[in-house]
Amino acid sequence: MSQQSVPNEQERSPETVGDIAEVTFERIGEILEAENLIYRHEEQNIPDGSTLQVVRTGFSNAAIAISVRQNTLIVDSLWRGQLSTSQAVDVLAVVNSWNQAQFAPTLRFFEQGEELLAISAVREADVSTGMTRNQLGAFLLSTLDAVLESFQSLEKQFPDSVTWENNHAHDK
């Protein structure tokens, strides 16, 4: 029986499927590129005077920001639909129902400008010990899919707020 050589630590690439490595924006970008998703990397100034690196992507119904803050990978998204503050009771009921019935993402809503409500979806993961390529890919892709599913649900609940044309592969 022939024996395969096992690479030592110096010979192993951090992108070997099972290797745990720090979550970086380069690794996030590689996963998005592998899925043919367009994205951009930018720096955002935050109130404490530091800068936050953000990867931005999106779909016809969603603007998505991916960042790492304090060892937490955060995928935050904003639904492109806008609702009147007069619909707050209905929005609260829909958001609560989603959050009780679904594992992810967590839906939230807030006032945006005068008399408008915005709905966002968020999912987070602890990355203090790093992630394998498979873990990072599974987290990112399952989160993007769940965000799109949640936003499609909102579109069914609030069809009058849909002012765009759906043209991404997740549409049914």
mmCIF file of C-alpha atoms in Angstrom:
data_model
loop_
_atom_site.group_PDB
_atom_site.id
_atom_site.type_symbol
_atom_site.label_atom_id
_atom_site.label_comp_id
_atom_site.label_asym_id
_atom_site.label_seq_id
_atom_site.Cartn_x
_atom_site.Cartn_y
_atom_site.Cartn_z
ATOM 1 C CA MET A 1 0.000 0.000 0.000
ATOM 2 C CA SER A 2 1.466 3.353 -0.973
ATOM 3 C CA GLN A 3 1.505 6.125 1.533
ATOM 4 C CA GLN A 4 0.639 9.689 0.573
ATOM 5 C CA SER A 5 2.767 12.420 2.014
ATOM 6 C CA VAL A 6 1.014 14.780 4.377
ATOM 7 C CA PRO A 7 2.060 18.415 3.982
ATOM 8 C CA ASN A 8 3.608 20.011 7.024
ATOM 9 C CA GLU A 9 2.228 23.285 8.437
ATOM 10 C CA GLN A 10 4.475 25.468 6.248
ATOM 11 C CA GLU A 11 3.337 23.723 3.050
ATOM 12 C CA ARG A 12 -0.393 23.960 3.759
ATOM 13 C CA SER A 13 -2.344 26.810 2.222
ATOM 14 C CA PRO A 14 -4.903 28.580 4.411
ATOM 15 C CA GLU A 15 -7.368 27.997 1.590
ATOM 16 C CA THR A 16 -7.181 24.226 1.895
ATOM 17 C CA VAL A 17 -10.785 23.258 2.535
ATOM 18 C CA GLY A 18 -10.265 22.096 6.119
ATOM 19 C CA ASP A 19 -7.798 24.717 7.310
ATOM 20 C CA ILE A 20 -9.021 27.359 9.706
ATOM 21 C CA ALA A 21 -7.848 30.855 8.835
ATOM 22 C CA GLU A 22 -8.661 34.422 9.771
ATOM 23 C CA VAL A 23 -11.730 35.829 8.044
ATOM 24 C CA THR A 24 -10.418 38.510 5.694
ATOM 25 C CA PHE A 25 -12.010 40.629 3.028
ATOM 26 C CA GLU A 26 -9.897 38.853 0.441
ATOM 27 C CA ARG A 27 -11.403 35.516 1.476
ATOM 28 C CA ILE A 28 -14.921 36.977 1.463
ATOM 29 C CA GLY A 29 -14.266 38.376 -2.019
ATOM 30 C CA GLU A 30 -13.020 35.015 -3.296
ATOM 31 C CA ILE A 31 -16.246 33.339 -2.216
ATOM 32 C CA LEU A 32 -18.406 36.041 -3.797
ATOM 33 C CA GLU A 33 -16.341 35.847 -7.005
ATOM 34 C CA ALA A 34 -16.729 32.059 -7.101
ATOM 35 C CA GLU A 35 -20.498 32.643 -7.121
ATOM 36 C CA ASN A 36 -20.185 35.326 -9.836
ATOM 37 C CA LEU A 37 -21.460 38.007 -7.472
ATOM 38 C CA ILE A 38 -20.399 41.588 -8.062
ATOM 39 C CA TYR A 39 -19.075 43.398 -5.009
ATOM 40 C CA ARG A 40 -16.933 46.299 -3.951
ATOM 41 C CA HIS A 41 -14.655 46.862 -0.983
ATOM 42 C CA GLU A 42 -14.710 50.190 0.829
ATOM 43 C CA GLU A 43 -13.691 51.836 4.056
ATOM 44 C CA GLN A 44 -16.265 53.596 6.173
ATOM 45 C CA ASN A 45 -15.512 56.144 8.897
ATOM 46 C CA ILE A 46 -17.197 55.323 12.177
ATOM 47 C CA PRO A 47 -17.939 57.668 15.097
ATOM 48 C CA ASP A 48 -14.997 56.560 17.265
ATOM 49 C CA GLY A 49 -12.611 57.913 14.614
ATOM 50 C CA SER A 50 -11.546 54.544 13.230
ATOM 51 C CA THR A 51 -12.421 53.050 9.874
ATOM 52 C CA LEU A 52 -14.425 49.942 9.158
ATOM 53 C CA GLN A 53 -13.785 47.812 6.096
ATOM 54 C CA VAL A 54 -16.982 46.804 4.329
ATOM 55 C CA VAL A 55 -17.736 44.538 1.383
ATOM 56 C CA ARG A 56 -20.874 45.697 -0.427
ATOM 57 C CA THR A 57 -22.999 43.645 -2.772
ATOM 58 C CA GLY A 58 -26.667 43.432 -3.528
ATOM 59 C CA PHE A 59 -29.585 42.298 -5.586
ATOM 60 C CA SER A 60 -32.518 44.085 -7.157
ATOM 61 C CA ASN A 61 -34.348 44.093 -3.825
ATOM 62 C CA ALA A 62 -31.451 44.278 -1.333
ATOM 63 C CA ALA A 63 -28.375 46.295 -0.452
ATOM 64 C CA ILE A 64 -25.938 44.110 1.521
ATOM 65 C CA ALA A 65 -22.931 45.062 3.653
ATOM 66 C CA ILE A 66 -20.464 42.501 5.028
ATOM 67 C CA SER A 67 -18.053 43.533 7.773
ATOM 68 C CA VAL A 68 -16.011 42.151 10.646
ATOM 69 C CA ARG A 69 -16.248 44.011 13.948
ATOM 70 C CA GLN A 70 -14.797 42.806 17.233
ATOM 71 C CA ASN A 71 -14.371 39.221 15.978
ATOM 72 C CA THR A 72 -17.912 39.102 14.621
ATOM 73 C CA LEU A 73 -18.705 38.584 10.948
ATOM 74 C CA ILE A 74 -21.790 40.680 10.208
ATOM 75 C CA VAL A 75 -23.978 40.448 7.139
ATOM 76 C CA ASP A 76 -26.376 43.385 7.294
ATOM 77 C CA SER A 77 -28.846 44.171 4.571
ATOM 78 C CA LEU A 78 -31.475 46.725 3.726
ATOM 79 C CA TRP A 79 -34.652 45.905 1.844
ATOM 80 C CA ARG A 80 -35.204 48.377 -0.986
ATOM 81 C CA GLY A 81 -38.911 48.674 -0.228
ATOM 82 C CA GLN A 82 -40.038 51.626 1.839
ATOM 83 C CA LEU A 83 -43.177 51.758 3.889
ATOM 84 C CA SER A 84 -45.101 54.564 5.512
ATOM 85 C CA THR A 85 -44.835 54.973 9.281
ATOM 86 C CA SER A 86 -48.623 54.561 9.272
ATOM 87 C CA GLN A 87 -47.940 50.877 8.478
ATOM 88 C CA ALA A 88 -45.803 50.370 11.602
ATOM 89 C CA VAL A 89 -48.298 48.014 13.269
ATOM 90 C CA ASP A 90 -48.416 45.777 10.187
ATOM 91 C CA VAL A 91 -44.625 45.882 9.799
ATOM 92 C CA LEU A 92 -44.162 44.958 13.466
ATOM 93 C CA ALA A 93 -46.491 41.974 13.074
ATOM 94 C CA VAL A 94 -44.727 40.732 9.919
ATOM 95 C CA VAL A 95 -41.234 41.193 11.400
ATOM 96 C CA ASN A 96 -42.196 39.461 14.662
ATOM 97 C CA SER A 97 -43.819 36.578 12.796
ATOM 98 C CA TRP A 98 -40.708 36.085 10.638
ATOM 99 C CA ASN A 99 -38.348 36.212 13.614
ATOM 100 C CA GLN A 100 -40.408 33.686 15.570
ATOM 101 C CA ALA A 101 -40.700 31.243 12.676
ATOM 102 C CA GLN A 102 -37.277 31.483 11.018
ATOM 103 C CA PHE A 103 -33.740 30.787 12.192
ATOM 104 C CA ALA A 104 -32.166 33.517 10.105
ATOM 105 C CA PRO A 105 -31.884 36.300 9.286
ATOM 106 C CA THR A 106 -33.196 38.501 12.057
ATOM 107 C CA LEU A 107 -35.489 41.164 10.643
ATOM 108 C CA ARG A 108 -35.632 44.668 12.144
ATOM 109 C CA PHE A 109 -37.223 47.925 11.139
ATOM 110 C CA PHE A 110 -36.600 51.577 11.849
ATOM 111 C CA GLU A 111 -37.612 55.044 10.749
ATOM 112 C CA GLN A 112 -35.789 56.298 7.689
ATOM 113 C CA GLY A 113 -36.302 59.932 6.896
ATOM 114 C CA GLU A 114 -39.637 61.529 7.513
ATOM 115 C CA GLU A 115 -42.614 59.209 7.674
ATOM 116 C CA LEU A 116 -40.850 56.207 6.144
ATOM 117 C CA LEU A 117 -39.921 52.814 7.555
ATOM 118 C CA ALA A 118 -37.037 50.668 6.378
ATOM 119 C CA ILE A 119 -36.660 46.942 7.028
ATOM 120 C CA SER A 120 -33.283 45.295 7.411
ATOM 121 C CA ALA A 121 -32.036 41.764 7.932
ATOM 122 C CA VAL A 122 -28.913 40.785 9.843
ATOM 123 C CA ARG A 123 -26.974 37.632 10.653
ATOM 124 C CA GLU A 124 -23.749 37.332 12.628
ATOM 125 C CA ALA A 125 -21.090 34.717 13.337
ATOM 126 C CA ASP A 126 -18.238 34.610 15.842
ATOM 127 C CA VAL A 127 -14.981 34.490 13.893
ATOM 128 C CA SER A 128 -12.560 34.888 16.798
ATOM 129 C CA THR A 129 -11.022 31.491 16.015
ATOM 130 C CA GLY A 130 -11.268 31.846 12.236
ATOM 131 C CA MET A 131 -13.246 29.760 9.751
ATOM 132 C CA THR A 132 -12.488 27.169 7.135
ATOM 133 C CA ARG A 133 -13.256 28.028 3.522
ATOM 134 C CA ASN A 134 -16.284 25.741 3.677
ATOM 135 C CA GLN A 135 -17.540 27.346 6.894
ATOM 136 C CA LEU A 136 -17.125 30.862 5.525
ATOM 137 C CA GLY A 137 -18.722 29.964 2.212
ATOM 138 C CA ALA A 138 -21.625 28.149 3.845
ATOM 139 C CA PHE A 139 -22.257 31.039 6.220
ATOM 140 C CA LEU A 140 -22.120 33.710 3.514
ATOM 141 C CA LEU A 141 -24.150 31.864 0.890
ATOM 142 C CA SER A 142 -26.798 30.573 3.291
ATOM 143 C CA THR A 143 -27.119 34.080 4.712
ATOM 144 C CA LEU A 144 -27.514 35.682 1.283
ATOM 145 C CA ASP A 145 -30.121 33.074 0.371
ATOM 146 C CA ALA A 146 -31.993 33.599 3.656
ATOM 147 C CA VAL A 147 -31.922 37.389 3.240
ATOM 148 C CA LEU A 148 -33.394 37.083 -0.252
ATOM 149 C CA GLU A 149 -36.039 34.678 1.018
ATOM 150 C CA SER A 150 -37.003 37.059 3.829
ATOM 151 C CA PHE A 151 -37.200 40.007 1.444
ATOM 152 C CA GLN A 152 -39.306 38.035 -1.040
ATOM 153 C CA SER A 153 -41.648 37.319 1.857
ATOM 154 C CA LEU A 154 -41.842 41.059 2.563
ATOM 155 C CA GLU A 155 -42.641 41.697 -1.095
ATOM 156 C CA LYS A 156 -45.627 39.353 -0.823
ATOM 157 C CA GLN A 157 -46.794 41.058 2.375
ATOM 158 C CA PHE A 158 -46.292 44.593 1.034
ATOM 159 C CA PRO A 159 -46.610 44.377 -2.777
ATOM 160 C CA ASP A 160 -47.295 48.113 -3.178
ATOM 161 C CA SER A 161 -43.792 48.884 -1.910
ATOM 162 C CA VAL A 162 -42.094 46.993 -4.753
ATOM 163 C CA THR A 163 -40.847 49.643 -7.173
ATOM 164 C CA TRP A 164 -38.066 47.678 -8.891
ATOM 165 C CA GLU A 165 -37.863 44.795 -11.310
ATOM 166 C CA ASN A 166 -36.643 41.470 -9.996
ATOM 167 C CA ASN A 167 -33.792 40.179 -12.108
ATOM 168 C CA HIS A 168 -31.658 37.929 -9.944
ATOM 169 C CA ALA A 169 -31.380 34.162 -9.991
ATOM 170 C CA HIS A 170 -33.108 33.669 -6.642
ATOM 171 C CA ASP A 171 -36.464 34.874 -7.978
ATOM 172 C CA LYS A 172 -39.112 32.233 -8.392
#
